[in-house]
Coordinates of C-alpha atoms and ligand atoms in Angstrom, one line a residue:
X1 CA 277.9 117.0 118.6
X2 CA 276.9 114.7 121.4
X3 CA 278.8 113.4 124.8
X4 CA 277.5 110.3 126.3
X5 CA 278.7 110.1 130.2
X6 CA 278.4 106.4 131.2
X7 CA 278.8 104.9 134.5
X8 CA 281.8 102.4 134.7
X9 CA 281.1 100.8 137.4
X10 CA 278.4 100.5 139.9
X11 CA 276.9 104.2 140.1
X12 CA 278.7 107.0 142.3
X13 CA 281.4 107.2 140.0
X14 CA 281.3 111.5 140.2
X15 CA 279.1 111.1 136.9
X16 CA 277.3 114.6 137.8
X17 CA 281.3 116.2 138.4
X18 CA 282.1 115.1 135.0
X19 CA 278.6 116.4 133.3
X20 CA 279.1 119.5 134.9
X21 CA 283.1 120.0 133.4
X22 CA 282.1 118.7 129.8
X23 CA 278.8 120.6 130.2
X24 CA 280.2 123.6 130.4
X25 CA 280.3 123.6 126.2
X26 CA 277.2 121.8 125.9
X27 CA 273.3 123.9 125.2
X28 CA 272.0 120.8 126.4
X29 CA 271.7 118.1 128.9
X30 CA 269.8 115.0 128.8
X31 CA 268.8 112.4 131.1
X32 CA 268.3 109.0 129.1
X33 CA 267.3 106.5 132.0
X34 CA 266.6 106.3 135.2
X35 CA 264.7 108.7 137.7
X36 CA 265.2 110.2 141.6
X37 CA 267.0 107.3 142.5
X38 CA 270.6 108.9 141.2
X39 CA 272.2 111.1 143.5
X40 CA 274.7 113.8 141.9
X41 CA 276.9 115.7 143.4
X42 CA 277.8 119.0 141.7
X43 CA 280.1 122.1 143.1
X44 CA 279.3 125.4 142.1
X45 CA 280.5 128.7 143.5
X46 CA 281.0 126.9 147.1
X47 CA 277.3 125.9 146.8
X48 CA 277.0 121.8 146.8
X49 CA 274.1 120.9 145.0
X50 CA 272.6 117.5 144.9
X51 CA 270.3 116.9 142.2
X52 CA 268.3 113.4 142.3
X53 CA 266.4 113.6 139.0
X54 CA 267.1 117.6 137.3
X55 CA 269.8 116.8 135.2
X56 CA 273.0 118.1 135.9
X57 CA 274.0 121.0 133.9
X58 CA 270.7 122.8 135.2
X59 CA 272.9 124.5 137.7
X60 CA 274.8 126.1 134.7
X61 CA 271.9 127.6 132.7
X62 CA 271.8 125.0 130.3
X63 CA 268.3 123.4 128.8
X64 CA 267.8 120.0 131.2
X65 CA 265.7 117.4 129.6
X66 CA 264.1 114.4 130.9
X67 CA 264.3 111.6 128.0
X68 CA 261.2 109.2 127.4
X69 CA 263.4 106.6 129.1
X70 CA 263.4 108.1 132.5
X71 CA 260.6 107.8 134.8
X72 CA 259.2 110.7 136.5
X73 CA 258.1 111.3 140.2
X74 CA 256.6 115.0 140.1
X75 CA 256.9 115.4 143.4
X76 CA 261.0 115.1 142.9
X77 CA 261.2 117.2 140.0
X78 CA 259.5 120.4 141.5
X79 CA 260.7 120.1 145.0
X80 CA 264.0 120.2 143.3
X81 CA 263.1 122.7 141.1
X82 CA 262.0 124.8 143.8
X83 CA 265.0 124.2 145.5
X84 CA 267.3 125.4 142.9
X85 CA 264.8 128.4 142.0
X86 CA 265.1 129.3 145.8
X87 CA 269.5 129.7 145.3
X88 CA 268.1 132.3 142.8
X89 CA 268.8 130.2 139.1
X90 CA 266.2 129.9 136.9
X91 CA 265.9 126.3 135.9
X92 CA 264.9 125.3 132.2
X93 CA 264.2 121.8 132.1
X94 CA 262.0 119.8 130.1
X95 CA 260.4 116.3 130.0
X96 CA 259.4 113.8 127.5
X97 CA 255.3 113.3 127.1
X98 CA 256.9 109.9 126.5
X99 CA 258.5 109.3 130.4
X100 CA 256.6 107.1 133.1
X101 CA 255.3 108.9 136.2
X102 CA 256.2 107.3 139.7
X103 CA 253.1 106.9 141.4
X104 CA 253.2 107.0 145.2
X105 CA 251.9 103.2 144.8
X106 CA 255.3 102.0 142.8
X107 CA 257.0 103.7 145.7
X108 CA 255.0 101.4 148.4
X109 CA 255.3 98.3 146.1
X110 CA 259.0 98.7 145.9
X111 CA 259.2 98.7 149.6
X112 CA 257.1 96.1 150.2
X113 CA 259.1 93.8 147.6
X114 CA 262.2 94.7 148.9
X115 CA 260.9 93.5 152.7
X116 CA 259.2 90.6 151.0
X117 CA 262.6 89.7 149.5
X118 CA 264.5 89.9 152.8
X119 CA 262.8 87.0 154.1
X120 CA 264.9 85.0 152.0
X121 CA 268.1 87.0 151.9
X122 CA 267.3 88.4 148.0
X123 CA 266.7 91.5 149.3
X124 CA 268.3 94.0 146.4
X125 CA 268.8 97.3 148.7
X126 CA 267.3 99.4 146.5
X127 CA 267.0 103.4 146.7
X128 CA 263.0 102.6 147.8
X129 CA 262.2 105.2 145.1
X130 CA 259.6 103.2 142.9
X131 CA 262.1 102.6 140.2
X132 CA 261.3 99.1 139.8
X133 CA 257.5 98.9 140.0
X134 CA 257.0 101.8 137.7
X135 CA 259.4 100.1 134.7
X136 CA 257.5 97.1 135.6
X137 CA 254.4 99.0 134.5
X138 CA 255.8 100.2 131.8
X139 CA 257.1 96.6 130.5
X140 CA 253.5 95.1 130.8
X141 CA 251.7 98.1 129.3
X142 CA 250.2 99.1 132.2
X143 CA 252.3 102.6 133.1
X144 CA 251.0 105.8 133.1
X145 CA 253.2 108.4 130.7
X146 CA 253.7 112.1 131.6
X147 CA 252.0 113.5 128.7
X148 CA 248.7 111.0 130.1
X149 CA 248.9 113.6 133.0
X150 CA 247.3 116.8 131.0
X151 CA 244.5 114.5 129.6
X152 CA 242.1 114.2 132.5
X153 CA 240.1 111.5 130.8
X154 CA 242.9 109.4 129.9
X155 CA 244.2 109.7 133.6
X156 CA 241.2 108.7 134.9
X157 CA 240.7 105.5 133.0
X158 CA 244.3 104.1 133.5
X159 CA 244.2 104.9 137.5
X160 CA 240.8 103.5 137.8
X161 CA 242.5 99.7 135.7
X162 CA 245.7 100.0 137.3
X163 CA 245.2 100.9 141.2
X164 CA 242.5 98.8 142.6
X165 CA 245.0 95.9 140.8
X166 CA 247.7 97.4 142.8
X167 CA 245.9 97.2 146.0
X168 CA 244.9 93.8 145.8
X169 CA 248.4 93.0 144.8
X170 CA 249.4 94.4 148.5
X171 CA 246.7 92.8 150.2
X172 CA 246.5 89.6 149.0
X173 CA 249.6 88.9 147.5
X174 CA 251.5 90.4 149.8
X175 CA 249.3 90.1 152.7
X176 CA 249.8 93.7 154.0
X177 CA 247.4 96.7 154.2
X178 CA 248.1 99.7 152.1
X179 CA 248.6 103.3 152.9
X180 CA 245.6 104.8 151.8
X181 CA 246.8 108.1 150.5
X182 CA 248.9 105.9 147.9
X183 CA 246.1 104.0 146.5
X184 CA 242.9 106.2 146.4
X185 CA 242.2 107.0 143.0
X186 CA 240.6 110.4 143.8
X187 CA 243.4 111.8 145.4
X188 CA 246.1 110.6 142.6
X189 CA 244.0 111.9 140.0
X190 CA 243.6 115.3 141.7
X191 CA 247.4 115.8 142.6
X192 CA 248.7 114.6 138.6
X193 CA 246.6 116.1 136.8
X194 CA 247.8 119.4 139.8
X195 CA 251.0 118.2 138.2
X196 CA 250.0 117.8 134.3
X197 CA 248.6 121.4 134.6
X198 CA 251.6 122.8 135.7
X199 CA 254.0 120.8 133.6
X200 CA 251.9 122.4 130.5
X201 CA 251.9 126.3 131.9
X202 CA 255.2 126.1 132.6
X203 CA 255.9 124.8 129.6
X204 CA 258.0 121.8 130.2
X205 CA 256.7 119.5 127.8
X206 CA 258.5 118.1 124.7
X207 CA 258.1 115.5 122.1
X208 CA 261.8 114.4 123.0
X209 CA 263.3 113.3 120.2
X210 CA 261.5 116.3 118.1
X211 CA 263.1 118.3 120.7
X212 CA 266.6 117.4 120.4
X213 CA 266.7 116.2 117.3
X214 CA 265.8 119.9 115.6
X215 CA 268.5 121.2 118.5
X216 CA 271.1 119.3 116.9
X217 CA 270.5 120.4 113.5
X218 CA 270.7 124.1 114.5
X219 CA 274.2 122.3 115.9
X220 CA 273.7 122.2 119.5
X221 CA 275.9 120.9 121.5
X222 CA 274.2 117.7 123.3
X223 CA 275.3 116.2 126.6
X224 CA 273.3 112.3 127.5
X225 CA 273.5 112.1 131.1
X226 CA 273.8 108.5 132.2
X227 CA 272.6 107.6 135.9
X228 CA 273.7 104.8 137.8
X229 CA 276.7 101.8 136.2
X230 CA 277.0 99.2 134.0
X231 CA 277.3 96.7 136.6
X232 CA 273.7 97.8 137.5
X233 CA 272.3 97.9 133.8
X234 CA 269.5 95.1 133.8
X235 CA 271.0 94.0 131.2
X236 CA 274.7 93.9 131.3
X237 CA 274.7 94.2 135.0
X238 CA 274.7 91.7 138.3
X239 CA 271.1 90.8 137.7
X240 CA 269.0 91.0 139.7
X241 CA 271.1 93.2 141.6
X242 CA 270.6 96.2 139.2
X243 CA 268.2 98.8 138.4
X244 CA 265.3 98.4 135.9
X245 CA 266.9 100.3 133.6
X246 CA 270.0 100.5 131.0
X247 CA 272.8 102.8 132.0
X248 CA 274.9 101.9 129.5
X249 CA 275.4 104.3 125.9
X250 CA 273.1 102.1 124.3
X251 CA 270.1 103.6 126.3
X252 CA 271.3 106.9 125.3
X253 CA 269.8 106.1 121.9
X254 CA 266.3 103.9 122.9
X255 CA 265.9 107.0 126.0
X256 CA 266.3 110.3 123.6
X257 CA 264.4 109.1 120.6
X258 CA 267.5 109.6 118.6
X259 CA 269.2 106.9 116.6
X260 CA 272.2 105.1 117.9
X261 CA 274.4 106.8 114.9
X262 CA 274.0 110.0 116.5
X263 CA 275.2 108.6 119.9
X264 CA 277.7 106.5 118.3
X265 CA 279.0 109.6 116.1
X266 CA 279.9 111.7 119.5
X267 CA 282.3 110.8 122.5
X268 CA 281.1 107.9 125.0
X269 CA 282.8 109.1 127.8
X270 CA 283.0 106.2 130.7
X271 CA 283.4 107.8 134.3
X272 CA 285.3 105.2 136.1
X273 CA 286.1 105.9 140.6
X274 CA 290.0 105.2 140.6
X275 CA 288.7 102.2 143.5
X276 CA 285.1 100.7 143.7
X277 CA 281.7 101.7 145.9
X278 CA 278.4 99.8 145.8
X279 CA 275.3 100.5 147.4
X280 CA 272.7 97.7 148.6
X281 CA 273.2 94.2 148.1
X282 CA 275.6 91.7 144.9
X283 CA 278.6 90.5 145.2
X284 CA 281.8 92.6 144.7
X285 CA 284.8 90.0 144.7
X286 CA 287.8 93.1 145.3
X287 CA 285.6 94.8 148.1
X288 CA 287.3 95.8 151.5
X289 CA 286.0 94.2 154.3
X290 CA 281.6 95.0 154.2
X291 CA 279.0 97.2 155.4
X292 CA 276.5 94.9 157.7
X293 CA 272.9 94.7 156.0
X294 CA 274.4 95.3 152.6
X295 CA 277.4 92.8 152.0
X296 CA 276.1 89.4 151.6
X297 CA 276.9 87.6 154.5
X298 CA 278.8 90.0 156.6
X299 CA 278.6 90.4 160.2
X300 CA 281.0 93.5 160.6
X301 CA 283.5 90.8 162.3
X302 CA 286.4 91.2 158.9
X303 CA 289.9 91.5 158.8
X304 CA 291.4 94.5 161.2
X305 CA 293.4 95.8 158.4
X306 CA 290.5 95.7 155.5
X307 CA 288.1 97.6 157.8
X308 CA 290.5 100.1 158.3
X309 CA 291.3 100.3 154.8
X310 CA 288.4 100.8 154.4
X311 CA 287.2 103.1 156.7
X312 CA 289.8 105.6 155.3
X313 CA 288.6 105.6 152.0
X314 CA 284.8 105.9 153.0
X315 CA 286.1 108.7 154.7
X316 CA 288.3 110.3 152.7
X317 CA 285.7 109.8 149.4
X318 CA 282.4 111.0 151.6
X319 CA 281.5 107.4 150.8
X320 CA 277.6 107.8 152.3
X321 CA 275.0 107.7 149.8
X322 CA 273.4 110.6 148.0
X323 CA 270.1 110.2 148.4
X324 CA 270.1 107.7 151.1
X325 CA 272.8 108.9 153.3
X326 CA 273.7 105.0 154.0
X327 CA 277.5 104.1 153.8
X328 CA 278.5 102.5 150.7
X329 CA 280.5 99.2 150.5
X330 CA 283.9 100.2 149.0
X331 CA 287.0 98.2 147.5
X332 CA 290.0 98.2 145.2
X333 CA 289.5 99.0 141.2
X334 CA 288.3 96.3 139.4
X335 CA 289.2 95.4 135.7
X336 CA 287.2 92.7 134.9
X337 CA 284.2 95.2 135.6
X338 CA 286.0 97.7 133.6
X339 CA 286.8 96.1 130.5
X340 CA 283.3 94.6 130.7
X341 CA 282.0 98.2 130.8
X342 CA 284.3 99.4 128.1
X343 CA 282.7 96.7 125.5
X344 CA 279.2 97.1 126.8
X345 CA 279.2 101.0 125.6
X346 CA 282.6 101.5 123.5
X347 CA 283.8 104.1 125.7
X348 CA 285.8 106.5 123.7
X349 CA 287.6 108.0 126.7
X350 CA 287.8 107.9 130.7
X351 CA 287.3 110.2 133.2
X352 CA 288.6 108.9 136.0
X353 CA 287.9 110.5 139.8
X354 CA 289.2 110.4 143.4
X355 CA 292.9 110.1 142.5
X356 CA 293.3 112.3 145.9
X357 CA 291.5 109.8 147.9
X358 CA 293.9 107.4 147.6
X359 CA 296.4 109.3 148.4
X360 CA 298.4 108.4 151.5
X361 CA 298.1 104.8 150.9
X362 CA 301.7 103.3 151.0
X363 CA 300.4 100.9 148.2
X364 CA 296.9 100.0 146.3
X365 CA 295.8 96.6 144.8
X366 CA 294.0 96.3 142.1
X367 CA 291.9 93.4 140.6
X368 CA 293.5 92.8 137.4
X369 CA 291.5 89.6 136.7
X370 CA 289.6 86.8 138.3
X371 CA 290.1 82.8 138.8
X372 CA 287.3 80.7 138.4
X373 CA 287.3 77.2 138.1
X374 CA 290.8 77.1 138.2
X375 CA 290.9 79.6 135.3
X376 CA 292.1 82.9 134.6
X377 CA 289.3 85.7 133.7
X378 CA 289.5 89.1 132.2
X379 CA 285.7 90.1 132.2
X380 CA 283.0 89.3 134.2
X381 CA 280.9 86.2 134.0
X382 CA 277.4 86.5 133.2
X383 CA 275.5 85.0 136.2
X384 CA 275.5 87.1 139.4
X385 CA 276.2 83.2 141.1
X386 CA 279.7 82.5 139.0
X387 CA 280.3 86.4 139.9
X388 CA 280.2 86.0 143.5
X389 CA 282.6 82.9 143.0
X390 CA 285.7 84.8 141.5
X391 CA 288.9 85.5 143.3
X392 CA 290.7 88.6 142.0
X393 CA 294.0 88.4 141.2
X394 CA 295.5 91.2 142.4
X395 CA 298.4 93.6 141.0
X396 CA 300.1 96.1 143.3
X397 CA 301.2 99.5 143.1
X398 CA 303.0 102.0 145.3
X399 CA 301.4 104.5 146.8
X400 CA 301.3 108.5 146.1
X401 CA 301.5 111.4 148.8
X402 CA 298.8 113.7 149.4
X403 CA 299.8 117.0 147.3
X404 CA 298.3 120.2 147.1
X405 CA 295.4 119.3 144.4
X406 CA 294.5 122.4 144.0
X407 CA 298.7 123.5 142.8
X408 CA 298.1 120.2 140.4
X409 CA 295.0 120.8 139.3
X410 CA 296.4 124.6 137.5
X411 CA 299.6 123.1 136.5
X412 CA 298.0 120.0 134.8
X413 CA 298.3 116.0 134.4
X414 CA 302.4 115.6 134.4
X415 CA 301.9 117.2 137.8
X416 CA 300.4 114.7 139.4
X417 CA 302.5 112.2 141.3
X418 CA 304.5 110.1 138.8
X419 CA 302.6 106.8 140.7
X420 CA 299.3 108.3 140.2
X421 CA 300.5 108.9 136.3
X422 CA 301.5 105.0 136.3
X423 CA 298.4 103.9 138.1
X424 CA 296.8 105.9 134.9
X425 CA 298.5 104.6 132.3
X426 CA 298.1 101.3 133.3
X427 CA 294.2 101.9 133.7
X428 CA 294.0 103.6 130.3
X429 CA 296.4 100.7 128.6
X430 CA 294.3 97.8 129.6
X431 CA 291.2 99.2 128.2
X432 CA 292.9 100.7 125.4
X433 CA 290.7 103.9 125.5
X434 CA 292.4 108.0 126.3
X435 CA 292.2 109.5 129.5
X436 CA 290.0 112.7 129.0
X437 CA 289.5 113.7 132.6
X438 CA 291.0 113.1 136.2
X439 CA 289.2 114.1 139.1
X440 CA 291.9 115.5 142.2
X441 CA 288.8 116.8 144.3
X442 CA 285.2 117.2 144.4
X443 CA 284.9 121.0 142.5
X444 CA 285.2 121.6 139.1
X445 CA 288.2 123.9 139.0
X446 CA 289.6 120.1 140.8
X447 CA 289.6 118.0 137.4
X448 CA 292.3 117.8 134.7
X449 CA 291.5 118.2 131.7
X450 CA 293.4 115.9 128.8
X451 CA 291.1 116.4 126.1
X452 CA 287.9 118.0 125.9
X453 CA 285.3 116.2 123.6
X454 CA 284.0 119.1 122.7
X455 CA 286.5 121.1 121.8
Ligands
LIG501 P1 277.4 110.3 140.5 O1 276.2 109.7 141.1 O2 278.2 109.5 139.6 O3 277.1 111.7 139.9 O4 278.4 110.6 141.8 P2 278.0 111.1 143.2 O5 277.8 112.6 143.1 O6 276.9 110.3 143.8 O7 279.2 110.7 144.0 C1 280.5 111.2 143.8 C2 281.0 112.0 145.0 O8 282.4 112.1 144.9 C3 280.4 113.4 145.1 O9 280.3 113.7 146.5 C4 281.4 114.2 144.4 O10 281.5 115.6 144.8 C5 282.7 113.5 144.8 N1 283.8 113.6 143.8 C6 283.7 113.4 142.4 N2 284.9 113.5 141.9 C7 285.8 113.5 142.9 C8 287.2 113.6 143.0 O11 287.9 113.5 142.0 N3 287.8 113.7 144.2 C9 287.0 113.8 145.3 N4 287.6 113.8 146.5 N5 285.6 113.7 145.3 C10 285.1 113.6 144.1
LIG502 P1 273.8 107.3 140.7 O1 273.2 107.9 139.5 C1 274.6 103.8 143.2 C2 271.4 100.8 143.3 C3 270.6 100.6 144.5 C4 270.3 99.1 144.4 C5 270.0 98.9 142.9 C6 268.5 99.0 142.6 O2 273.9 108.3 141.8 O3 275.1 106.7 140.3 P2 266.8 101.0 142.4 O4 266.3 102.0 143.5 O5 267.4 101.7 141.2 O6 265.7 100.0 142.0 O7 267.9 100.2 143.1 O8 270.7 100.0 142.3 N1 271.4 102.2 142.8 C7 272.5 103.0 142.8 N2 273.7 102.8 143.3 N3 274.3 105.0 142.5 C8 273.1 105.2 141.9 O9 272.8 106.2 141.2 C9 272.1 104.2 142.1 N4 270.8 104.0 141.7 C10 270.4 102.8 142.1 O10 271.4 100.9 145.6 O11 271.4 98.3 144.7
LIG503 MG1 275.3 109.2 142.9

């Protein structure tokens, strides 16, 4: 039995919350996509931890793996597994021969690009991670793969193509000199194949879909761990506002090395933030007022009432980033993204998080669909250009009081505010998809539970 946890929106959603509640049943968590730029949050015993690239239910005991569609910065993965060794767990996690390393040269070309870029305002605000550059690589059949790592010879060869390429890339393309620690092939080789030796006697390595395909037989209990949103996906997303990689369920198949039937015969669970939050640059038509540097063409001079709007939702969410501790742009819930999101991976059921945030409000807006052109629109157009012309159409609803969570969170869903319940019902009727989960705080013990795919 599978769970796919998808990303609704645009990353942040409290995917690592909802991983960690579903998880809880599962032997087995996967990462299909993506690499240290995530940041999830997950609450255990009072301990926060924030995991970048270890997946999830780690913290839990169970098997983390690292899919051939994620790419890999070493570094990352045993910092953090250091990290979580040094609370006294004892991590099992696993990667696929078939994942891309991060170099430390993808890291420098992605900043670089990015400051490139922001000569002409198309800067994208990424995480600075090497995300991009490193599925570039991989894309033009010039990446290096993790299982490439424990054979020197083959290690040798591709560094010796691909960096001096790299470095002229910088320098003349570019027109900027290179740190030299990122681009001497001596050093690189030394420290991966340091990190291919370790990944071997520490037995980490898997043929992925081998892996979890014999796990399922033996009737595992699988969990695929989606990073970042559909509006980020590069390919249903706000391109090129995205990541370089597809968030949505269908990656869960192409990053596992299992078919899509086996995704598609589990739960596709989409994890939806009951308002919005971006991080770096795109348009966002329902956003409250803007963060300066990030919101295209804001000066921080908006409307008294939006800042402060939303200033008490950054505030009462912990709306700074993750991994880059930057605050995030934040706005009411929008459908259009949502019923976008709900085709894109044919979400089985919704989780939905931060119902207590909003509470206090006296009322919310929602976007329930857009005008463009003159024209009424219920999903969102495919060019990032007609995006960023669409004016929501908003639908109010009244307000619900703070509560005590924790008392609604033990007595279950019909005690939650009866406007929370109709701002709920509403959510779940337009997509026409169940409500699974709702998040009332941060912690585990602070989510209802509705149904429980596994169970
Ligand atoms: P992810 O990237 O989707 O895993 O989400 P993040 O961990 O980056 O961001 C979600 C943040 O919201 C984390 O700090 C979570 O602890 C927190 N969070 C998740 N669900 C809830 C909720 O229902 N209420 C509140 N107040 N916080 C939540
Ligand atoms: P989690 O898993 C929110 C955003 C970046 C940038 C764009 C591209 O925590 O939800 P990248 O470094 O991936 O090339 O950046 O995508 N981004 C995220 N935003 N949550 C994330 O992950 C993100 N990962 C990347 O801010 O706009
Ligand atoms: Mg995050």
């Amino acid at each position: 039995m599978t769970v796919t946890i998808v990303g609704a929106q645009l990353g942040d959603e409290g995917k690592g919350g909802i991983v960690d509640l579903f998880g809880e049943s599962a032997d087995i968590v996967v990462r299909y996509q993506g690499g240290d730029n995530a940041g999830h949050t997950v609450v255990h015993d009072d301990t926060e931890y924030k995991l970048s690239l270890v997946p999830s239910g780690v913290v839990r005991g169970k098997t983390g793996v690292l899919g051939n569609g994620c790419v890999v910065n070493p570094r990352t993965l045993f910092d953090e597994l250091d990290a979580v060794r040094d609370r006294g767990l004892e991590p099992d996690v696993r990667v696929a021969r078939r994942a891309h390393v991060i170099f430390p040269y993808h890291r420098a070309l992605d900043n670089i690009e990015e400051d490139a870029k922001s000569e002409s305002n198309q800067k994208v605000g990424t995480t600075g991670r090497g995300i991009g550059p490193t599925y570039e690589d991989k894309a033009a059949r010039r990446g290096i793969r993790i299982g490439d790592l424990t054979e020197p010879d083959v290690l040798r060869e591709r560094l010796e193509y691909v960096v001096p390429q790299k470095r002229r890339v910088v320098e003349d393309v570019f027109g900027v000199s290179v740190d030299e620690a990122a681009f001497d092939v001596d050093a690189l080789f030394e420290e991966y194949s340091g990190y291919g030796e370790r990944l071997e006697t520490e037995e980490m390595l898997v043929e992925g879909g081998e892996f979890l395909a014999a796990r399922l037989d033996e009737g595992a209990n699988v969990v695929f761990e989606g990073a970042q949103g559909t509006m980020i996906d590069i390919d249903h997303g706000n391109y090129p506002y995205v990541t370089s990689s597809n968030p949505t369920a269908g990656g869960a198949a192409t990053g596992t090395g299992l078919g899509p039937a086996v995704v598609g015969d589990g739960h596709v669970v989409g994890i939806v933030k009951a308002y919005l939050s971006r991080v770096g640059s795109g348009p966002m038509p329902t956003e409250l007022a803007g963060v300066v540097g990030d919101t295209p063409g804001y000066d921080g001079d908006g409307d008294a009432v939006e800042e402060e709007l939303a200033e008490f939702i950054r505030e009462e969410g912990g709306e700074y980033g993750t991994v880059t501790g930057r605050p995030r742009r934040v706005g009411w819930l929008d459908m259009p993204i949502l019923r976008h999101a709900a085709r894109a991976s044919g979400f089985t059921g919704l989780a939905v998080n931060h119902i207590d945030t909003l509470a206090g409000l006296d009322e919310l807006k929602v976007g329930h669909s857009y005008t463009l052109d003159g024209e009424t629109r219920y999903s969102v157009p495919a060019t990032t250009e007609r995006w960023a012309q669409c004016e929501p159409n908003y639908r109010t609803f009244d307000g619900w009081p703070d509560v005590d969570w924790d008392e609604v969170a033990r007595e279950g869903y019909d005690a939650l505010p009866e406007n929370a319940r109709t701002y709920l019902a509403y959510l779940s009727d337009e997509l026409d998809t169940p409500i699974y989960a709702v998040g009332v705080g941060p912690a585990r013990e602070q989510s209802l539970v509705l149904e429980h795919p596994f169970e």
